[in-house]
mmCIF file of N, CA and C in Angstrom:
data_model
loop_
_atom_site.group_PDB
_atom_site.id
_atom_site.type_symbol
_atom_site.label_atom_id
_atom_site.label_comp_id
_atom_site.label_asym_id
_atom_site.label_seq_id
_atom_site.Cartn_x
_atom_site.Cartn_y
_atom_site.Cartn_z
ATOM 1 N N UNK A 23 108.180 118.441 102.650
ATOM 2 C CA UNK A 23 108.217 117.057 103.101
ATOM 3 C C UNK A 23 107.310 116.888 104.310
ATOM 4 N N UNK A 24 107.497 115.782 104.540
ATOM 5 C CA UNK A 24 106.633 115.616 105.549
ATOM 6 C C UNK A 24 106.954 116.030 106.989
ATOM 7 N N UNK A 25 106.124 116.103 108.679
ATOM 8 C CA UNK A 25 106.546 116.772 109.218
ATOM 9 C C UNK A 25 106.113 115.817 110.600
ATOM 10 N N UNK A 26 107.342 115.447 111.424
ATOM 11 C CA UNK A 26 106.759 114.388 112.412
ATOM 12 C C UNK A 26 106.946 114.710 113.819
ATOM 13 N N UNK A 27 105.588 113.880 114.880
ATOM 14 C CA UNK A 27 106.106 114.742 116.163
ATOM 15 C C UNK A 27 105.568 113.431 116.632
ATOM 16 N N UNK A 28 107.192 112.898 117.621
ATOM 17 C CA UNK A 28 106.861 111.419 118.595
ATOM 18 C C UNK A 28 106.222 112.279 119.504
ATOM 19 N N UNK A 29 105.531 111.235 120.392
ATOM 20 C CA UNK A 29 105.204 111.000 121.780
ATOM 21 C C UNK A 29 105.218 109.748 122.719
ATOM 22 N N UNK A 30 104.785 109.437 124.061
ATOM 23 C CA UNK A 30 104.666 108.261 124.342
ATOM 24 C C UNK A 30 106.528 108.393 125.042
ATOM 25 N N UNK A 31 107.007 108.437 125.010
ATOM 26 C CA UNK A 31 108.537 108.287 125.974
ATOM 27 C C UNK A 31 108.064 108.139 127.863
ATOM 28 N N UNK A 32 109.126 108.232 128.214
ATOM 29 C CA UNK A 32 108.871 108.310 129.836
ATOM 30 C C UNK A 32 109.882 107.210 130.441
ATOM 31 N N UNK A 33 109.570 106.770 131.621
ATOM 32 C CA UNK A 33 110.570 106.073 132.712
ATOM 33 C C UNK A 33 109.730 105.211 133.090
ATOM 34 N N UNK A 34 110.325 104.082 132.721
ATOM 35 C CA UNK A 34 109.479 102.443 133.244
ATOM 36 C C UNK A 34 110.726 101.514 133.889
ATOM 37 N N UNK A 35 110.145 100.711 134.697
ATOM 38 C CA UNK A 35 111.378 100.059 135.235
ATOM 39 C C UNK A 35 111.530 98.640 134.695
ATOM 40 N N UNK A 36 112.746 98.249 134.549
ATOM 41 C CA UNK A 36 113.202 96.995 133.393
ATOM 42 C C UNK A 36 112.036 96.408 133.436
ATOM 43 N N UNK A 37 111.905 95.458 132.371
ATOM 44 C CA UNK A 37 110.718 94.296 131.819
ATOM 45 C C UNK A 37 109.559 95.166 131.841
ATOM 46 N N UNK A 38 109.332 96.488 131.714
ATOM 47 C CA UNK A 38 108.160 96.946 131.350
ATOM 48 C C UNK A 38 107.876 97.495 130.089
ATOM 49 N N UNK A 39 107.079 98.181 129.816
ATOM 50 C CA UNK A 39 106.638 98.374 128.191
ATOM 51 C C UNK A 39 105.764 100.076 128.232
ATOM 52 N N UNK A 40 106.492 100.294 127.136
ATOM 53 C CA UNK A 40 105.797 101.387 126.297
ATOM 54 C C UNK A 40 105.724 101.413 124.999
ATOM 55 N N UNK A 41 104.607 102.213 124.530
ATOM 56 C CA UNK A 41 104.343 102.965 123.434
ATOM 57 C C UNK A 41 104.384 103.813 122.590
ATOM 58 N N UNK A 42 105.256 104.137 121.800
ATOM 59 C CA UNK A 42 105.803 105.387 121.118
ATOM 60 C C UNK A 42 104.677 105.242 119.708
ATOM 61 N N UNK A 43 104.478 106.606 119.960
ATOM 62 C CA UNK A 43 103.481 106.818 118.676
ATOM 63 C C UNK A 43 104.613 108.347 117.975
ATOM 64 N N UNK A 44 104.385 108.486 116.627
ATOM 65 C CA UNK A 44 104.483 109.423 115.848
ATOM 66 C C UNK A 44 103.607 109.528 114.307
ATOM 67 N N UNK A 45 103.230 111.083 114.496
ATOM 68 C CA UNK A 45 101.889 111.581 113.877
ATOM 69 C C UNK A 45 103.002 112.655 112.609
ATOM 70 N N UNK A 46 102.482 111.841 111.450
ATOM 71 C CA UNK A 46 102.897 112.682 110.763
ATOM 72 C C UNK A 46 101.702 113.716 110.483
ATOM 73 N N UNK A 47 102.451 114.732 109.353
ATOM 74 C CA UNK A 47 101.160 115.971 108.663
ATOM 75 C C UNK A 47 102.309 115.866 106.912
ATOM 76 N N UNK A 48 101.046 115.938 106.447
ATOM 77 C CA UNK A 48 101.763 115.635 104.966
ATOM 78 C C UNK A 48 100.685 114.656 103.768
ATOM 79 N N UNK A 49 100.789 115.198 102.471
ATOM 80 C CA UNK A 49 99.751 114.415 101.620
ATOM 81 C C UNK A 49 100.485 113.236 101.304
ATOM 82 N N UNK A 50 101.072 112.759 101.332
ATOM 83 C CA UNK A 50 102.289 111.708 100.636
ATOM 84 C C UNK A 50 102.754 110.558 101.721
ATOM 85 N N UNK A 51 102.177 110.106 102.874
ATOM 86 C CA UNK A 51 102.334 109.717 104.218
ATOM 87 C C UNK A 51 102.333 108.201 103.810
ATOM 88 N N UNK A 52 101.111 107.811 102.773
ATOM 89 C CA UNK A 52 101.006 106.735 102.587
ATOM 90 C C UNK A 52 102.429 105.893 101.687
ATOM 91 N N UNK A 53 103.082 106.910 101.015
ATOM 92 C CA UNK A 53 104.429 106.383 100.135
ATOM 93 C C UNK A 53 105.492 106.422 100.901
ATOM 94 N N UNK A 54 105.767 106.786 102.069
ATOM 95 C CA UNK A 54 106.977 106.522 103.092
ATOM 96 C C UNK A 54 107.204 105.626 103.478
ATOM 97 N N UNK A 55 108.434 105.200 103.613
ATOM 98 C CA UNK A 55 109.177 103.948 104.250
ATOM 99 C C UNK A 55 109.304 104.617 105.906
ATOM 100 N N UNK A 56 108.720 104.043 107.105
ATOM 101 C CA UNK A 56 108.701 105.080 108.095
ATOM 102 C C UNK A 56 109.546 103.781 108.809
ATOM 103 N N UNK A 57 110.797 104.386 109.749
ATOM 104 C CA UNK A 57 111.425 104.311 110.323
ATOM 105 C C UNK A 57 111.498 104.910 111.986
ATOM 106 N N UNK A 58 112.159 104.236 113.235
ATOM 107 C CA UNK A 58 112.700 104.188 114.070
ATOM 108 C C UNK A 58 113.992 104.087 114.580
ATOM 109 N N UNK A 59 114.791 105.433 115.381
ATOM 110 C CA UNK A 59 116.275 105.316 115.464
ATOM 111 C C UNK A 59 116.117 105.791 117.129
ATOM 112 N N UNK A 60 117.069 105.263 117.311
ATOM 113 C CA UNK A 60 117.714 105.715 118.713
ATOM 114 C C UNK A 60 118.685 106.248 119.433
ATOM 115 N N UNK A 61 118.981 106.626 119.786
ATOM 116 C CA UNK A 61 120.591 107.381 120.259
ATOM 117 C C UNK A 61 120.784 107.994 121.565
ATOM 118 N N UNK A 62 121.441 106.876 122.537
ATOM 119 C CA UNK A 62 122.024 107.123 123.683
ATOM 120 C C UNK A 62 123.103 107.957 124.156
ATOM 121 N N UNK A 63 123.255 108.584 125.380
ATOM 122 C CA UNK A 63 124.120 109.631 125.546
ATOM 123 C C UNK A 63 125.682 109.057 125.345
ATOM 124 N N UNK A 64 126.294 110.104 124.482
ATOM 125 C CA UNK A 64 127.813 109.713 124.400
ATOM 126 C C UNK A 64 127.806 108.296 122.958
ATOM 127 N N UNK A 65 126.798 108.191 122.502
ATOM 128 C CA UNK A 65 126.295 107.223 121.285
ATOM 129 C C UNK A 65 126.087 107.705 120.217
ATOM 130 N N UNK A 66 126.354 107.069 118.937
ATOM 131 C CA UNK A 66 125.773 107.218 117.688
ATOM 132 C C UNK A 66 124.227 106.973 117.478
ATOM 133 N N UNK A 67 123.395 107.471 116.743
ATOM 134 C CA UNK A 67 121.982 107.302 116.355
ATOM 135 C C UNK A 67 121.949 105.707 115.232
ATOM 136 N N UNK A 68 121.382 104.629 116.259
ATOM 137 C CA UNK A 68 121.574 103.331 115.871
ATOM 138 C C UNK A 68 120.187 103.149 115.855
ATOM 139 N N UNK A 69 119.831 102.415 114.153
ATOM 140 C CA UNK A 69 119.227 101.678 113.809
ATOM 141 C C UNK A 69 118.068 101.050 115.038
ATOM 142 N N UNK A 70 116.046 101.013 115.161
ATOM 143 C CA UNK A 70 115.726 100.357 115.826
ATOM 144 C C UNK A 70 115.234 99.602 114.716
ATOM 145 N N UNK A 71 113.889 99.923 114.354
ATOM 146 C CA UNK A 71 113.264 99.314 113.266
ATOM 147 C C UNK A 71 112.404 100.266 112.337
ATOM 148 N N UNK A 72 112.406 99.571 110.988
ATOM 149 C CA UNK A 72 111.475 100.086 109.905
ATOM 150 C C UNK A 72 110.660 99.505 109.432
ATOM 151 N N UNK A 73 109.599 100.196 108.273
ATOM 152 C CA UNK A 73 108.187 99.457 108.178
ATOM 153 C C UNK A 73 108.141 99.923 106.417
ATOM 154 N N UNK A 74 107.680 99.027 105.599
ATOM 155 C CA UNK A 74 107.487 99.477 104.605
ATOM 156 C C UNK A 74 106.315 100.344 104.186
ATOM 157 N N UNK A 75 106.223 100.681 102.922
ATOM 158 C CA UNK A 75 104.985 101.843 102.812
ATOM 159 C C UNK A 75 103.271 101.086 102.905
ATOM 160 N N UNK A 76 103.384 99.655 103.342
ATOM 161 C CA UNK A 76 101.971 99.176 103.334
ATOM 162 C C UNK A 76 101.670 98.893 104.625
ATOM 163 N N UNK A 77 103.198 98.907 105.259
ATOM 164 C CA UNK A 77 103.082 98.355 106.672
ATOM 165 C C UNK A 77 102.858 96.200 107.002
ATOM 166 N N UNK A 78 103.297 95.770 105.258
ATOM 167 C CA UNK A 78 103.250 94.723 105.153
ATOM 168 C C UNK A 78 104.821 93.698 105.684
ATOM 169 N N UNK A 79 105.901 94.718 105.560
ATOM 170 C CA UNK A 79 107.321 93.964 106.134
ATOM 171 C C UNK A 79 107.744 95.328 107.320
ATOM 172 N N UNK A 80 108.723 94.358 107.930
ATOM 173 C CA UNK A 80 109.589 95.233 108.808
ATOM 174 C C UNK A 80 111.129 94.468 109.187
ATOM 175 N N UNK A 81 111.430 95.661 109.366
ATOM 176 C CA UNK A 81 113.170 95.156 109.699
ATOM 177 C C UNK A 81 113.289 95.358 111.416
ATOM 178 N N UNK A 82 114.442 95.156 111.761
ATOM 179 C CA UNK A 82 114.710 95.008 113.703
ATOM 180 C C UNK A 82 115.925 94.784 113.335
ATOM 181 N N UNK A 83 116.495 96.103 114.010
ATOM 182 C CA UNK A 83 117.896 95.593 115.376
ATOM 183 C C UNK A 83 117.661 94.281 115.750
ATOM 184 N N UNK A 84 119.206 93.996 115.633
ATOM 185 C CA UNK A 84 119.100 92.574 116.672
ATOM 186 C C UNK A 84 118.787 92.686 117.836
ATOM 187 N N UNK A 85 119.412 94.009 118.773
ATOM 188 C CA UNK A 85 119.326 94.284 120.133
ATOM 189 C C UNK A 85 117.688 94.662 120.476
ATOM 190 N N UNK A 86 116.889 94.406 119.173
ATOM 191 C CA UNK A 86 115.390 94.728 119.413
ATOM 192 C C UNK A 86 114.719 93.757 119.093
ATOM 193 N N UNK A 87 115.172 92.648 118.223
ATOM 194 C CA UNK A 87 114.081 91.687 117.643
ATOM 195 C C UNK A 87 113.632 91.177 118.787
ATOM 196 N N UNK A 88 112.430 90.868 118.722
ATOM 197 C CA UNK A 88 111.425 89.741 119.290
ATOM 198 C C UNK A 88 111.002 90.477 120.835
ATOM 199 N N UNK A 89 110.984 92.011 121.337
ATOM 200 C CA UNK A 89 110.760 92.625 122.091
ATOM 201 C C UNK A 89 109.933 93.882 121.693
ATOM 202 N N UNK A 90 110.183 94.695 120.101
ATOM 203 C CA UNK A 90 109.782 95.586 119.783
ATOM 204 C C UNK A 90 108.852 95.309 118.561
ATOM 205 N N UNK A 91 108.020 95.819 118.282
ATOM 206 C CA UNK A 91 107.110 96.255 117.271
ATOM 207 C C UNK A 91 106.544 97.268 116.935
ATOM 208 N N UNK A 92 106.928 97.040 115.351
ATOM 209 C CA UNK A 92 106.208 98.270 114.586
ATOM 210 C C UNK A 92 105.185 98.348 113.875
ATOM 211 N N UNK A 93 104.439 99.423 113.439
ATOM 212 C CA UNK A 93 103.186 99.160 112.792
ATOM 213 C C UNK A 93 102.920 100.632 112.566
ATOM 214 N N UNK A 94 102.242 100.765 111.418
ATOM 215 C CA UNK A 94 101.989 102.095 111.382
ATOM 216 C C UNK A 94 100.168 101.900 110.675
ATOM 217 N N UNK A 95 99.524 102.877 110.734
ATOM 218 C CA UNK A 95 98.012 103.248 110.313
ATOM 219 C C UNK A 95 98.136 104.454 109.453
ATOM 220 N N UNK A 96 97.687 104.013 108.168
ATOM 221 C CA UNK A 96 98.014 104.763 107.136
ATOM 222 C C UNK A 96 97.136 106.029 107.170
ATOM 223 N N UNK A 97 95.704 105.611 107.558
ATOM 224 C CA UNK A 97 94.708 106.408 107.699
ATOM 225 C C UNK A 97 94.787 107.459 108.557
ATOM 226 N N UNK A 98 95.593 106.690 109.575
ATOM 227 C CA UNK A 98 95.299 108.340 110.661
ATOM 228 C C UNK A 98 97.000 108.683 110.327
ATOM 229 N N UNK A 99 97.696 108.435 109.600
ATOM 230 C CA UNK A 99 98.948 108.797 109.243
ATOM 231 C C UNK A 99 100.237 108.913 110.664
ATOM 232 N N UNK A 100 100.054 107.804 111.280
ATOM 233 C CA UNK A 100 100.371 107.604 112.002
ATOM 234 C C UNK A 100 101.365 106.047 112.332
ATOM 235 N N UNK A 101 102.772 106.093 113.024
ATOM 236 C CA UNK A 101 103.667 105.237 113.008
ATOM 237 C C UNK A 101 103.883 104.956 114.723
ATOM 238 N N UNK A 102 103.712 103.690 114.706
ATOM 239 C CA UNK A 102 104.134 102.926 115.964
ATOM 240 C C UNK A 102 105.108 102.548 116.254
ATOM 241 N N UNK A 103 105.677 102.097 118.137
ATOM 242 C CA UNK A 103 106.491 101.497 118.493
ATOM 243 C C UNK A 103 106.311 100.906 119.357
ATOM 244 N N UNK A 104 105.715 99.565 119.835
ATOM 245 C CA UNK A 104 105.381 99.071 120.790
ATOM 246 C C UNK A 104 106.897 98.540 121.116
ATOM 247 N N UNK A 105 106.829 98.483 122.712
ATOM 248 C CA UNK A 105 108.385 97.982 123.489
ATOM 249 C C UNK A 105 108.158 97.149 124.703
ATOM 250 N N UNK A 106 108.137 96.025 124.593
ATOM 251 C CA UNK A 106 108.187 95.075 126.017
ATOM 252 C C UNK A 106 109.256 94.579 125.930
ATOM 253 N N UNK A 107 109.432 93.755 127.679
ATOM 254 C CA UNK A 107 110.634 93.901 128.158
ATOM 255 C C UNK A 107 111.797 94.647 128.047
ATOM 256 N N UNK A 108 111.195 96.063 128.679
ATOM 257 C CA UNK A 108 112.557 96.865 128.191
ATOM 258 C C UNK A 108 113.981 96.962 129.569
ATOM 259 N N UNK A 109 114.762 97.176 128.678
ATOM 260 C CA UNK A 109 116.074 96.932 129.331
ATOM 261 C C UNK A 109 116.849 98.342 129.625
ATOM 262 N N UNK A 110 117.576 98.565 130.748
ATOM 263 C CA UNK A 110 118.034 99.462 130.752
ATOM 264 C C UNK A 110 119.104 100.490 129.848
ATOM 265 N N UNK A 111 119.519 99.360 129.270
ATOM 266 C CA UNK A 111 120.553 99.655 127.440
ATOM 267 C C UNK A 111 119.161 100.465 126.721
ATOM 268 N N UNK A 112 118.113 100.028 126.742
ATOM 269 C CA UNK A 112 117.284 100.528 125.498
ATOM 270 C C UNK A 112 116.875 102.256 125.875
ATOM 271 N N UNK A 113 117.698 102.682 127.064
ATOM 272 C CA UNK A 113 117.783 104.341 126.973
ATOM 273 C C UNK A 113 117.937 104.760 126.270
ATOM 274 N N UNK A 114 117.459 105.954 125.677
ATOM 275 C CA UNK A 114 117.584 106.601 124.887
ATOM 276 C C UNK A 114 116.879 107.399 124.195
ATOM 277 N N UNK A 115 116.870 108.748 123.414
ATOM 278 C CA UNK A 115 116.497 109.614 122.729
ATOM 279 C C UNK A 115 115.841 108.942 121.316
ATOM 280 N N UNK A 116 114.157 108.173 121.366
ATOM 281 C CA UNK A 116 113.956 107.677 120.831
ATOM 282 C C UNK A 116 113.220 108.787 119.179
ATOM 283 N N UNK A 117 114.112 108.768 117.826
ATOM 284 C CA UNK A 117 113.289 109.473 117.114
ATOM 285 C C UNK A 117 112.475 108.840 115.873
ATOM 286 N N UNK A 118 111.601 109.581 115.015
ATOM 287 C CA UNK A 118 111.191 108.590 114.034
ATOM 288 C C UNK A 118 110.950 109.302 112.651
ATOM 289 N N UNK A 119 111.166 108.652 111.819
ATOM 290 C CA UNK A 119 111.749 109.233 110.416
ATOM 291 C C UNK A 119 111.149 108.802 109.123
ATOM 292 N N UNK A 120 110.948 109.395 108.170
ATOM 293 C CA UNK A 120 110.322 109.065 106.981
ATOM 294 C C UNK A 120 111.366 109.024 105.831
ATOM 295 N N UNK A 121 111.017 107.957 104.691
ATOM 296 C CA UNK A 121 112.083 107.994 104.065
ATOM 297 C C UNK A 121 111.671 107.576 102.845
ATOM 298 N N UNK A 122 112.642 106.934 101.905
ATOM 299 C CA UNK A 122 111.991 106.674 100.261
ATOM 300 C C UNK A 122 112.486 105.215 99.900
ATOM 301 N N UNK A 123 113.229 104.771 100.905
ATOM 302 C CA UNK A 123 114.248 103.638 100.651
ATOM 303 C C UNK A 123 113.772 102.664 102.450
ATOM 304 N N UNK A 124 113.068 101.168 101.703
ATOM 305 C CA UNK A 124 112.898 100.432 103.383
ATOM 306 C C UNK A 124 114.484 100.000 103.204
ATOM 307 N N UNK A 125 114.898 100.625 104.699
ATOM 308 C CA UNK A 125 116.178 99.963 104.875
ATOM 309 C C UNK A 125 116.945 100.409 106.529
ATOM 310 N N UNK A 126 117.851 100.316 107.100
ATOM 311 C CA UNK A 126 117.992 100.716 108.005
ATOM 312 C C UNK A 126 119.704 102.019 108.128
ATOM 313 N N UNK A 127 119.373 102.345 107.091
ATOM 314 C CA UNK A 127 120.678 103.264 107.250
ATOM 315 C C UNK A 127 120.223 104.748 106.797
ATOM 316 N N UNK A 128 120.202 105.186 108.256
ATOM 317 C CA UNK A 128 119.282 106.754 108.398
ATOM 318 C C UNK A 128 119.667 107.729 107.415
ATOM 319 N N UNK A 129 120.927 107.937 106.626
ATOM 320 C CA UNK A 129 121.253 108.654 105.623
ATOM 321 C C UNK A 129 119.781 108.479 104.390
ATOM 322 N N UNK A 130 119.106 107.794 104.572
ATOM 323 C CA UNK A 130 118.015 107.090 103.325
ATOM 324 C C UNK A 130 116.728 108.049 103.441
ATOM 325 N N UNK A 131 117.102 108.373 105.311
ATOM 326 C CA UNK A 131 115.359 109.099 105.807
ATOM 327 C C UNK A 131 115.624 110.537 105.878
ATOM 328 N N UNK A 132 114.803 111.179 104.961
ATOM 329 C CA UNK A 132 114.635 112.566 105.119
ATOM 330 C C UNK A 132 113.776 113.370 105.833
ATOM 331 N N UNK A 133 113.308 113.357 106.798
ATOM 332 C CA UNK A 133 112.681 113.645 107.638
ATOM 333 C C UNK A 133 112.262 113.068 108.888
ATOM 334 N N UNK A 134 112.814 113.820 110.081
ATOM 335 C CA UNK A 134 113.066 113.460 111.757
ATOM 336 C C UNK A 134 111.912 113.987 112.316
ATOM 337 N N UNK A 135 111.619 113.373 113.431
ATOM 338 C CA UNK A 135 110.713 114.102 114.311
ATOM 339 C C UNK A 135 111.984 114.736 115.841
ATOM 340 N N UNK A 136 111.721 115.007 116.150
ATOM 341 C CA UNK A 136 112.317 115.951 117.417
ATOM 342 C C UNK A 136 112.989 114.992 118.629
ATOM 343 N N UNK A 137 112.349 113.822 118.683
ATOM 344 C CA UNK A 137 112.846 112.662 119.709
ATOM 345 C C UNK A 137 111.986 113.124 121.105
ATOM 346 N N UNK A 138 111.600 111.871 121.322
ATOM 347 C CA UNK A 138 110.837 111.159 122.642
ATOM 348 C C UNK A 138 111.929 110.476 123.639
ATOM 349 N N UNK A 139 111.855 111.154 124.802
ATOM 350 C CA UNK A 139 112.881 110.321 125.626
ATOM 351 C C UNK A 139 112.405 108.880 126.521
ATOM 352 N N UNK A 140 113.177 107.873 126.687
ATOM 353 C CA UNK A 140 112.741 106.839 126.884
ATOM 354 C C UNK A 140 113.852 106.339 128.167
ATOM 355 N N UNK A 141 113.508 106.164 129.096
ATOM 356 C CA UNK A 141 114.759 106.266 130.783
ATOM 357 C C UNK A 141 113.856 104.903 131.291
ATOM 358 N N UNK A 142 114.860 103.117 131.354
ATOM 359 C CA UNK A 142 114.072 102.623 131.691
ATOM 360 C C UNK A 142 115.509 102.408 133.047
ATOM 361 N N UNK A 143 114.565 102.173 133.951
ATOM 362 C CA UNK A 143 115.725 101.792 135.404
ATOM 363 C C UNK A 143 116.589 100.131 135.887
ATOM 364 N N UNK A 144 117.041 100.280 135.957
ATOM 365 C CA UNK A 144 117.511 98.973 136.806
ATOM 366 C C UNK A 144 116.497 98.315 137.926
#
């Protein structure tokens, strides 16, 4: 399967923005439903957003719509997460996942990357 490694995490202070990138390796990159999850300390791994295999639809958390975006580049096999106005709730162990099914229930994605940490302050 395929094999993914985020980057881009770090410590910004509320209403600021980052970039999470993840680079897959794999011949089959272009047929994935690629996904975004999150999971805060003492938390379950909750739903951010997903992208279909053209990168033509996407889904959002409510606690993310209209702040986060996704996008992925098929060519360089590569999946985005742009994040403005971030909030101190949006801590967390950000990871990103490939799957066969666009949808948001991580049982669907078979393959994790390692997680990018994301610490925004008060």
């Amino acid at each position: 399967q395929v094999q993914l490694v985020e980057s881009g995490g770090g410590l910004v202070q509320a209403g600021g923005s980052l970039r999470l990138s993840c680079t897959a390796t794999g011949h089959t990159f272009t047929y994935y439903v690629m996904a975004w999850f999150r999971q805060a300390p003492g938390k379950e791994r909750e739903f951010a957003a997903s992208i279909n295999w053209s990168g033509g639809s996407a889904l959002y958390a409510d606690s993310v719509k209209g702040r986060f975006t996704i996008s992925r580049d098929n060519t360089n096999n590569a999946v985005y997460l742009q994040m403005n106005g971030l909030k101190p709730e949006d801590t967390a162990a950000y990871y990103c996942a490939a799957g066969s099914v666009y949808g948001r229930r991580a049982s669907t994605y078979h393959s994790w990357g390692q997680g990018t940490q994301v610490t925004v302050s008060s």
